[in-house]
Short mmCIF file of C-alpha atoms in Angstrom, two decimals:
data_model
loop_
_atom_site.label_atom_id
_atom_site.label_comp_id
_atom_site.label_asym_id
_atom_site.label_seq_id
_atom_site.Cartn_x
_atom_site.Cartn_y
_atom_site.Cartn_z
CA MET A 2 18.14 -16.80 19.84
CA LYS A 3 15.65 -18.11 21.38
CA PHE A 4 11.98 -16.55 21.80
CA VAL A 5 9.52 -17.24 24.45
CA THR A 6 6.03 -15.40 23.89
CA THR A 7 2.86 -15.22 24.44
CA ILE A 8 0.17 -14.51 22.15
CA GLY A 9 -2.55 -12.97 23.88
CA ALA A 10 -5.22 -15.23 25.41
CA ARG A 11 -6.28 -17.80 22.72
CA SER A 12 -6.36 -22.18 23.08
CA ILE A 13 -5.91 -24.89 20.59
CA ALA A 14 -6.95 -28.88 20.78
CA VAL A 15 -5.79 -31.66 18.24
CA LEU A 16 -2.91 -30.06 16.31
CA PHE A 17 -1.06 -31.92 13.77
CA VAL A 18 2.49 -31.05 11.73
CA SER A 19 2.75 -32.85 8.55
CA ALA A 20 5.79 -33.91 6.57
CA ALA A 21 5.12 -32.51 3.34
CA GLY A 22 7.44 -29.73 1.53
CA LEU A 23 6.86 -26.49 2.23
CA LEU A 24 5.48 -24.28 -0.41
CA SER A 25 7.56 -21.60 -1.92
CA GLN A 26 3.95 -19.35 -2.65
CA PRO A 27 0.44 -19.42 -1.59
CA ALA A 28 -1.73 -21.88 -3.53
CA PRO A 29 -4.48 -20.28 -5.88
CA GLY A 30 -7.52 -19.48 -3.22
CA SER A 31 -5.16 -20.32 -0.08
CA CYS A 32 -4.68 -18.05 2.99
CA GLY A 33 -0.85 -18.18 3.24
CA THR A 34 1.84 -20.28 2.33
CA ASP A 35 1.46 -23.49 4.61
CA LEU A 36 4.87 -23.16 6.24
CA THR A 37 3.34 -26.04 9.37
CA PRO A 38 6.43 -28.91 7.90
CA GLN A 39 8.76 -25.89 9.22
CA PHE A 40 7.85 -26.34 12.85
CA ALA A 41 7.95 -28.98 16.11
CA THR A 42 4.92 -28.89 17.64
CA GLN A 43 4.36 -29.52 21.90
CA LEU A 44 1.19 -29.07 23.05
CA GLY A 45 0.30 -28.52 26.88
CA PRO A 46 -2.77 -29.87 28.86
CA LEU A 47 -6.53 -28.77 27.68
CA SER A 48 -8.07 -27.44 30.87
CA THR A 49 -11.94 -26.32 30.49
CA LYS A 50 -13.77 -24.43 33.61
CA SER A 51 -16.97 -22.41 33.75
CA GLY A 52 -17.37 -22.11 30.17
CA LEU A 53 -13.69 -21.25 29.08
CA SER A 54 -11.26 -23.64 27.69
CA LYS A 55 -7.56 -22.64 27.61
CA GLN A 56 -4.66 -24.54 25.63
CA SER A 57 -1.06 -23.29 25.46
CA LEU A 58 1.18 -24.65 22.38
CA LEU A 59 4.91 -24.46 21.71
CA LEU A 60 5.91 -24.29 18.28
CA THR A 61 9.75 -24.44 17.26
CA ASN A 62 11.01 -23.30 13.79
CA GLN A 63 13.39 -26.15 12.75
CA GLY A 64 13.72 -24.25 9.25
CA PRO A 65 16.02 -21.19 8.04
CA ILE A 66 14.58 -17.57 9.94
CA THR A 67 11.57 -16.75 8.54
CA LYS A 68 10.76 -13.00 8.70
CA GLY A 69 7.05 -11.26 8.11
CA THR A 70 3.59 -11.70 9.64
CA VAL A 71 2.64 -15.52 10.45
CA TYR A 72 -0.71 -16.82 11.63
CA LEU A 73 -2.18 -19.92 13.23
CA ALA A 74 -5.04 -20.87 11.02
CA VAL A 75 -7.21 -22.92 13.45
CA TYR A 76 -10.31 -24.80 11.80
CA GLY A 77 -12.67 -27.67 12.03
CA LEU A 78 -14.20 -26.21 15.47
CA PRO A 79 -17.34 -28.04 16.67
CA ALA A 80 -20.54 -25.97 16.76
CA GLY A 81 -20.78 -24.24 20.22
CA ILE A 82 -16.99 -23.62 20.67
CA THR A 83 -15.91 -19.89 19.43
CA PRO A 84 -12.05 -18.85 19.60
CA ILE A 85 -11.81 -15.58 21.51
CA ASP A 86 -9.61 -12.69 20.08
CA PHE A 87 -8.35 -14.05 17.08
CA THR A 88 -6.78 -11.52 14.64
CA TRP A 89 -8.93 -12.47 11.49
CA ASN A 90 -12.38 -14.63 10.42
CA SER A 91 -11.32 -14.70 6.89
CA GLY A 92 -13.33 -16.15 3.91
CA CYS A 93 -10.68 -17.43 2.35
CA THR A 94 -11.56 -20.51 0.50
CA ALA A 95 -8.45 -22.99 1.36
CA LEU A 96 -10.08 -23.24 5.03
CA PRO A 97 -13.66 -21.92 5.15
CA GLY A 98 -14.72 -20.49 8.69
CA ALA A 99 -11.37 -20.90 9.97
CA TYR A 100 -9.95 -18.45 12.78
CA PHE A 101 -6.35 -16.80 12.37
CA PHE A 102 -4.61 -15.97 14.91
CA ARG A 103 -1.19 -13.18 14.16
CA ILE A 104 1.69 -14.27 16.17
CA TYR A 105 4.10 -11.94 17.30
CA LEU A 106 7.58 -11.97 16.63
CA GLY A 107 8.99 -9.41 18.40
CA TYR A 108 10.48 -6.39 17.52
CA GLN A 109 12.31 -7.56 14.58
CA ASN A 110 9.25 -9.15 12.89
CA GLN A 111 11.58 -12.88 12.37
CA TRP A 112 11.38 -16.11 13.93
CA GLU A 113 14.66 -17.29 14.21
CA ALA A 114 16.03 -20.86 13.37
CA ASN A 115 15.84 -23.42 16.09
CA ALA A 116 13.44 -20.85 18.22
CA THR A 117 10.30 -21.55 20.29
CA LEU A 118 7.51 -19.43 20.79
CA LYS A 119 4.96 -20.00 22.97
CA VAL A 120 0.97 -19.55 21.59
CA ALA A 121 -1.81 -19.70 24.83
CA LEU A 122 -5.46 -19.85 23.42
CA GLN A 123 -8.51 -19.45 24.73
CA PHE A 124 -12.01 -20.63 23.49
CA SER A 125 -15.99 -19.99 24.22
CA ASN A 126 -17.04 -23.48 25.41
CA PRO A 127 -20.26 -22.48 27.60
CA ASP A 128 -21.18 -26.38 27.73
CA ASN A 129 -17.60 -27.39 29.05
CA GLN A 130 -17.57 -30.17 26.00
CA PRO A 131 -14.45 -31.58 25.27
CA PHE A 132 -13.76 -30.92 21.35
CA ARG A 133 -11.12 -31.23 18.43
CA PHE A 134 -10.00 -29.51 15.90
CA SER A 135 -7.03 -29.01 13.43
CA TYR A 136 -4.72 -26.22 12.40
CA GLN A 137 -2.26 -24.77 10.20
CA VAL A 138 1.30 -22.53 10.45
CA LEU A 139 0.77 -19.57 7.56
CA LYS A 140 3.02 -16.90 6.16
CA GLY A 141 1.65 -13.33 5.94
CA ASP A 142 1.04 -13.25 2.49
CA VAL A 143 -2.50 -13.17 1.50
CA LEU A 144 -3.68 -12.23 4.82
CA PRO A 145 -3.05 -8.56 5.76
CA SER A 146 -0.96 -7.57 8.73
CA PRO A 147 -2.72 -6.28 11.80
CA HIS A 148 -2.16 -2.04 12.64
CA ALA A 149 -2.33 -0.88 16.07
CA VAL A 150 -5.08 1.24 16.67
CA PRO A 151 -2.73 4.64 16.88
CA GLY A 152 -3.09 5.61 20.81
CA ASP A 153 -3.74 2.57 21.89
CA PHE A 154 -0.83 2.49 24.31
CA ASP A 155 -2.53 -0.28 26.83
CA GLY A 156 -3.55 -2.96 23.32
CA ASP A 157 -7.34 -3.17 24.21
CA GLY A 158 -7.87 -2.06 20.36
CA LEU A 159 -9.18 1.83 21.73
CA ALA A 160 -7.09 5.02 21.88
CA ASP A 161 -6.77 6.08 25.01
CA LEU A 162 -6.73 9.62 26.31
CA ALA A 163 -3.18 11.00 26.17
CA VAL A 164 -1.66 14.23 25.84
CA TYR A 165 1.59 15.61 25.90
CA LEU A 166 3.39 18.83 27.96
CA PRO A 167 6.37 19.93 25.72
CA LYS A 168 7.47 22.18 28.65
CA THR A 169 8.34 19.50 30.30
CA ALA A 170 8.51 16.31 27.73
CA MET A 171 5.46 14.68 30.19
CA TRP A 172 3.26 12.15 28.68
CA GLN A 173 0.27 11.66 30.35
CA PHE A 174 -2.35 8.67 29.67
CA TRP A 175 -5.90 7.78 30.42
CA TYR A 176 -5.80 4.36 29.72
CA SER A 177 -9.32 3.03 28.84
CA LYS A 178 -8.83 -1.06 29.32
CA SER A 179 -7.70 -0.48 33.39
CA ASN A 180 -9.01 3.53 33.57
CA ALA A 181 -5.97 3.85 35.56
CA GLN A 182 -3.85 6.91 34.78
CA SER A 183 0.05 7.41 34.30
CA ASN A 184 2.76 10.21 33.16
CA VAL A 185 5.92 9.21 31.96
CA VAL A 186 8.28 12.09 30.63
CA PHE A 187 10.00 11.23 27.62
CA GLY A 188 12.08 13.57 25.24
CA LEU A 189 13.97 16.79 25.46
CA PRO A 190 11.24 19.65 26.89
CA GLN A 191 10.66 22.54 24.18
CA GLN A 192 12.63 20.62 21.47
CA ASP A 193 11.15 17.36 20.55
CA ARG A 194 7.80 16.85 18.56
CA PHE A 195 5.81 14.19 19.80
CA LEU A 196 4.71 10.75 17.36
CA LEU A 197 2.39 8.27 17.29
CA GLY A 198 3.38 4.59 15.83
CA ASP A 199 3.51 1.28 16.84
CA PHE A 200 7.27 0.91 15.82
CA ASP A 201 8.07 -2.88 17.10
CA GLY A 202 4.65 -4.46 16.22
CA ASP A 203 3.18 -5.58 19.43
CA LEU A 204 -0.14 -3.57 18.26
CA LYS A 205 0.37 -1.21 21.10
CA ALA A 206 1.37 2.23 20.41
CA ASP A 207 4.99 3.52 21.57
CA MET A 208 5.75 6.79 23.06
CA ALA A 209 7.96 8.20 20.12
CA VAL A 210 9.54 11.62 19.81
CA TYR A 211 11.32 13.52 16.76
CA ARG A 212 14.37 15.35 17.44
CA PRO A 213 14.65 18.34 14.41
CA SER A 214 18.06 19.48 15.89
CA THR A 215 19.76 16.13 15.56
CA SER A 216 16.90 14.85 12.35
CA THR A 217 16.46 11.03 14.93
CA PHE A 218 13.78 9.64 15.33
CA ILE A 219 13.12 8.51 19.15
CA TYR A 220 11.09 5.72 20.21
CA ARG A 221 10.64 3.48 23.38
CA ARG A 222 9.66 -0.08 22.64
CA SER A 223 6.57 -1.26 24.43
CA SER A 224 7.27 -4.58 24.00
CA ASP A 225 10.21 -4.75 26.14
CA HIS A 226 10.65 -0.62 27.17
CA VAL A 227 14.26 -0.65 25.12
CA ASP A 228 14.32 3.10 23.91
CA VAL A 229 16.04 3.35 20.20
CA GLN A 230 17.06 6.02 18.28
CA ILE A 231 17.17 6.04 14.33
CA PRO A 232 18.91 9.24 12.61
CA PHE A 233 17.12 9.83 9.47
CA GLY A 234 16.71 12.45 7.46
CA THR A 235 18.18 16.25 7.56
CA ALA A 236 17.47 19.80 8.78
CA ASN A 237 13.84 21.03 7.80
CA ASP A 238 12.59 17.40 6.82
CA ILE A 239 9.03 16.60 8.14
CA PRO A 240 8.59 13.71 10.15
CA VAL A 241 5.86 11.32 8.51
CA PRO A 242 5.60 7.86 10.19
CA GLY A 243 3.57 5.02 8.84
CA ASP A 244 3.28 1.70 7.97
CA TYR A 245 4.62 2.02 4.02
CA ASP A 246 5.32 -1.41 3.04
CA GLY A 247 2.22 -2.94 5.43
CA ASP A 248 3.67 -5.48 7.92
CA GLY A 249 2.07 -4.16 10.43
CA TYR A 250 5.22 -2.16 11.75
CA THR A 251 5.36 1.67 11.68
CA ASP A 252 7.83 2.86 9.25
CA ILE A 253 10.64 5.54 9.87
CA ALA A 254 10.06 7.92 7.31
CA ILE A 255 10.20 11.90 6.40
CA PHE A 256 9.28 14.21 3.85
CA ARG A 257 11.32 16.80 2.50
CA PRO A 258 9.62 19.78 0.80
CA ALA A 259 12.73 21.17 -0.67
CA THR A 260 13.02 18.23 -3.10
CA ALA A 261 9.17 17.21 -2.83
CA GLN A 262 10.66 13.22 -1.74
CA TRP A 263 9.02 10.88 0.80
CA ALA A 264 12.25 8.53 2.40
CA ILE A 265 10.67 5.93 3.74
CA LEU A 266 13.02 3.51 6.23
CA GLN A 267 11.40 0.08 4.84
CA SER A 268 10.78 -2.25 8.43
CA SER A 269 9.90 -5.16 6.21
CA THR A 270 13.59 -4.88 4.34
CA GLY A 271 15.43 -2.49 6.00
CA THR A 272 15.71 -0.80 2.71
CA ILE A 273 14.89 3.29 2.04
CA GLN A 274 12.60 4.14 -0.43
CA VAL A 275 12.21 7.35 -2.21
CA LEU A 276 9.25 8.83 -3.72
CA VAL A 277 8.42 11.94 -5.33
CA HIS A 278 5.15 12.90 -4.77
CA ALA A 279 4.35 16.80 -4.09
CA PRO A 280 2.50 20.07 -5.99
CA VAL A 281 4.07 23.65 -6.59
CA GLY A 282 2.54 25.84 -4.09
CA PRO A 283 1.29 25.74 -0.85
CA PHE A 284 0.42 22.09 0.41
CA THR A 285 0.12 19.98 3.84
CA VAL A 286 0.81 16.19 3.43
CA VAL A 287 -1.47 14.26 4.85
CA PRO A 288 -0.41 10.58 4.59
CA ALA A 289 -3.39 7.59 5.49
CA ASP A 290 -4.56 4.71 4.11
CA TYR A 291 -6.93 5.69 1.60
CA ASP A 292 -7.22 2.37 -0.70
CA GLY A 293 -7.32 0.03 2.56
CA ASP A 294 -4.73 -2.13 1.61
CA GLY A 295 -3.58 -1.69 5.26
CA LYS A 296 -0.75 0.43 3.41
CA THR A 297 0.69 4.20 4.33
CA ASP A 298 -0.48 6.56 0.84
CA PRO A 299 1.67 9.61 0.75
CA ALA A 300 -0.91 11.95 0.37
CA TYR A 301 -0.88 15.77 0.21
CA TYR A 302 -3.86 18.63 0.48
CA ARG A 303 -3.87 21.78 -1.83
CA PRO A 304 -5.91 24.76 0.20
CA ASP A 305 -5.89 26.87 -3.30
CA THR A 306 -7.51 23.52 -5.24
CA ARG A 307 -9.63 21.93 -2.12
CA GLY A 308 -8.33 18.49 -2.82
CA PHE A 309 -6.37 15.70 -1.33
CA TYR A 310 -3.69 14.02 -3.79
CA ILE A 311 -3.02 10.46 -2.75
CA LEU A 312 -0.51 8.26 -4.13
CA GLN A 313 -2.04 5.22 -3.80
CA SER A 314 0.24 1.95 -2.71
CA SER A 315 -2.35 -0.32 -4.37
CA ASN A 316 -1.19 0.37 -7.45
CA GLN A 317 0.64 3.60 -7.56
CA GLN A 318 -1.55 5.96 -9.12
CA LEU A 319 -2.15 9.02 -8.23
CA ARG A 320 -6.08 10.07 -7.34
CA VAL A 321 -7.63 13.29 -6.61
CA ILE A 322 -10.07 13.99 -4.38
CA ARG A 323 -12.04 17.53 -4.79
CA ASN A 324 -14.31 19.22 -2.71
CA ALA A 325 -15.06 23.20 -2.63
CA ALA A 326 -16.17 22.11 1.40
CA LEU A 327 -13.16 20.56 1.99
CA ILE A 328 -11.95 23.77 3.90
CA GLY A 329 -9.74 24.29 7.22
CA LEU A 330 -7.18 22.07 8.50
CA PRO A 331 -6.83 18.93 6.37
CA PHE A 332 -7.03 15.09 8.27
CA ALA A 333 -7.66 11.66 7.28
CA GLY A 334 -9.54 8.95 9.19
CA ASP A 335 -11.28 5.68 8.99
CA PHE A 336 -15.22 7.03 9.69
CA THR A 337 -17.05 4.23 7.94
CA ASP A 338 -15.49 1.26 9.42
CA THR A 339 -13.66 -0.30 6.34
CA ASN A 340 -10.30 0.13 7.30
CA GLN A 341 -10.28 3.14 4.68
CA SER A 342 -9.35 6.47 5.28
CA SER A 343 -11.64 9.38 4.47
CA PRO A 344 -10.10 12.64 3.42
CA ALA A 345 -11.33 15.22 5.76
CA THR A 346 -10.84 18.69 7.22
CA TYR A 347 -11.73 21.12 9.92
CA ASP A 348 -12.66 24.66 9.15
CA PRO A 349 -11.23 26.43 12.82
CA ASN A 350 -12.75 29.54 12.55
CA THR A 351 -16.60 27.94 11.63
CA GLY A 352 -16.32 24.49 13.70
CA MET A 353 -17.01 22.48 10.68
CA VAL A 354 -16.44 19.14 9.70
CA THR A 355 -16.15 17.93 6.14
CA ILE A 356 -15.92 14.05 5.54
CA ILE A 357 -15.66 12.54 1.66
CA THR A 358 -16.51 8.93 2.21
CA PRO A 359 -15.10 6.20 0.07
CA ALA A 360 -18.19 6.35 -1.32
CA GLY A 361 -17.85 9.77 -2.38
CA ASP A 362 -20.86 10.93 0.11
CA ILE A 363 -20.28 14.34 1.50
CA ARG A 364 -20.92 14.31 4.89
CA GLN A 365 -20.64 17.64 7.54
CA ARG A 366 -21.11 18.33 10.84
CA GLN A 367 -20.71 21.37 13.04
CA VAL A 368 -18.63 21.54 16.08
CA ASN A 369 -16.82 24.02 18.41
CA SER A 370 -14.64 25.86 16.77
CA HIS A 371 -11.35 27.42 17.68
CA GLN A 372 -10.40 24.41 19.56
CA ARG A 373 -7.55 21.83 19.08
CA PRO A 374 -9.14 19.00 16.87
CA VAL A 375 -8.38 15.14 17.37
CA CYS A 376 -9.06 12.40 15.61
CA GLY A 377 -8.75 9.17 16.76
CA ASN A 378 -10.89 5.19 17.59
CA THR A 379 -11.82 6.14 21.73
CA SER A 380 -14.99 3.95 21.37
CA ALA A 381 -16.09 0.98 20.32
CA ASP A 382 -18.20 2.86 18.20
CA VAL A 383 -18.18 2.62 14.56
CA GLY A 384 -14.97 4.01 12.97
CA ASP A 385 -12.93 7.05 14.47
CA GLU A 386 -14.28 9.82 16.11
CA PHE A 387 -13.83 13.12 15.95
CA ALA A 388 -13.12 15.67 19.05
CA THR A 389 -11.85 19.05 19.90
CA PHE A 390 -9.47 19.78 22.16
CA ASN A 391 -9.97 23.11 24.85
CA ALA A 392 -6.22 23.53 26.00
CA GLN A 393 -7.07 26.39 28.56
CA ALA A 394 -9.69 23.64 30.36
CA ALA A 395 -7.78 20.40 29.44
CA ASN A 396 -11.66 19.53 28.42
CA TRP A 397 -12.64 17.18 25.64
CA ILE A 398 -15.55 16.74 23.32
CA ILE A 399 -16.23 14.02 21.20
CA HIS A 400 -18.31 13.33 18.20
CA PHE A 401 -19.41 9.69 16.83
CA GLU A 402 -20.49 8.34 13.76
CA MET A 403 -19.25 11.17 12.26
CA ALA A 404 -20.04 9.51 8.41
CA ALA A 405 -23.66 8.80 9.54
CA PRO A 406 -26.11 10.61 7.29
CA VAL A 407 -28.25 11.24 10.69
CA PRO A 408 -24.96 11.39 13.77
CA PRO A 409 -26.67 10.63 16.99
CA PRO A 410 -27.93 13.44 18.90
CA PHE A 411 -25.65 12.83 21.76
CA VAL A 412 -21.30 13.73 22.49
CA LEU A 413 -19.19 12.74 25.74
CA SER A 414 -17.14 15.61 27.87
CA ALA A 415 -14.32 14.89 30.09
CA ASN A 416 -11.16 16.45 31.42
CA PHE A 417 -8.20 14.69 31.20
CA GLY A 418 -4.41 16.70 31.17
CA THR A 419 -2.48 19.69 32.24
CA PRO A 420 -4.81 23.16 31.51
CA GLY A 421 -2.95 25.35 29.41
CA GLU A 422 0.06 23.09 28.88
CA SER A 423 -1.46 20.34 27.13
CA ILE A 424 -1.29 19.15 23.72
CA PRO A 425 -3.74 15.54 22.43
CA LEU A 426 -1.44 12.85 21.12
CA LEU A 427 -4.20 12.11 18.73
CA ALA A 428 -4.36 16.12 17.95
CA ILE A 429 -4.72 16.39 13.97
CA PRO A 430 -1.06 16.80 12.83
CA SER A 431 -1.59 19.69 10.45
CA SER A 432 -2.79 21.73 13.64
CA LEU A 433 0.30 21.28 15.04
CA SER A 434 2.90 24.27 15.31
CA SER A 435 6.70 24.52 15.79
CA PRO A 436 7.49 24.64 18.26
CA LEU A 437 4.95 23.06 19.70
CA VAL A 438 2.18 25.32 21.61
CA PRO A 439 -0.28 23.93 23.17
#
């Protein structure tokens, strides 16, 4: 089987293939297991024009199937040459100053034996100078896997304004990259619950729904527009998709209230992980990456204690965050731009938003009351934004820098959606009723 794909806009010059054997484990201080000897390399011509250098690279896997994240590390660049659109700029000691480009391996997240992938690279080159550099192909066993921004359907790293119409199963999008709008019907009207996730790992959100009548997850891969149906769970289960294994692909998952079980179909292994994590009494599940390790943590909120109870994936320890101000609908967001979610609540009666930052600081901000609460990264601002959505007017009010000690004095207002019929795709899950109603 042969895959040919292009990774964004990225570029390279002098490359080499070592004849040394593969490392079975990443060396101490390394950036990942060196897979370079496993690949044959074919370079395309280097072109430079108007301050932009381009070059393509074909990599053929001459070894066994390689599953999981793979990076192209670029290093030894001369001054004045800067890669464009790289994934990480890590300070790992083995390759100081290296730039890392994640190579997309398709929806199965594996590089087949004898398969060739095309990597297209670009560099900023203001003086149009000739240059050379080196590279390595690395397994992603040290660097974290990149994740799609929730609700980013066009792949520009920003959540798009988008809504779902339960009556017609219509999805409406306003894409931040092109400013274009589109309408797509996906799912069964008045039956399916919409979901957010990047199930094929291409760093774009996929349209997805959960069908309670058959306990089935259904999503349309943005990478090839193929619809996938996965029966998982039983009646009365709550869908809680997330990246619980940290491979950059959203995992199918459910929470079963009757047994307090979280069942996770791990995309990295195809196996089912079962966890028990829930209290006695009223609670709301609020999974998110609270410890910043790139994995979704099972978590719930208890209104009686005004606390978040988080099963941290980094150490499997229970972390409890309580505060008397945590009143209302629970949610989580990365409001500090640390890749770490903060517990938060929105009180629909008063319009008070309360955030507990990773440092333990309490941030509160008054917004509109009795509105649909929304959370996502809709701008180039630091971290996630919080918004309220007026369903009758299809009006969005977006608030910036929610965790700042002194938040900016401005908000953004936008009208998008069908008045009286729309639910924002970024709506806080705890605000959604069943069946869904705007």
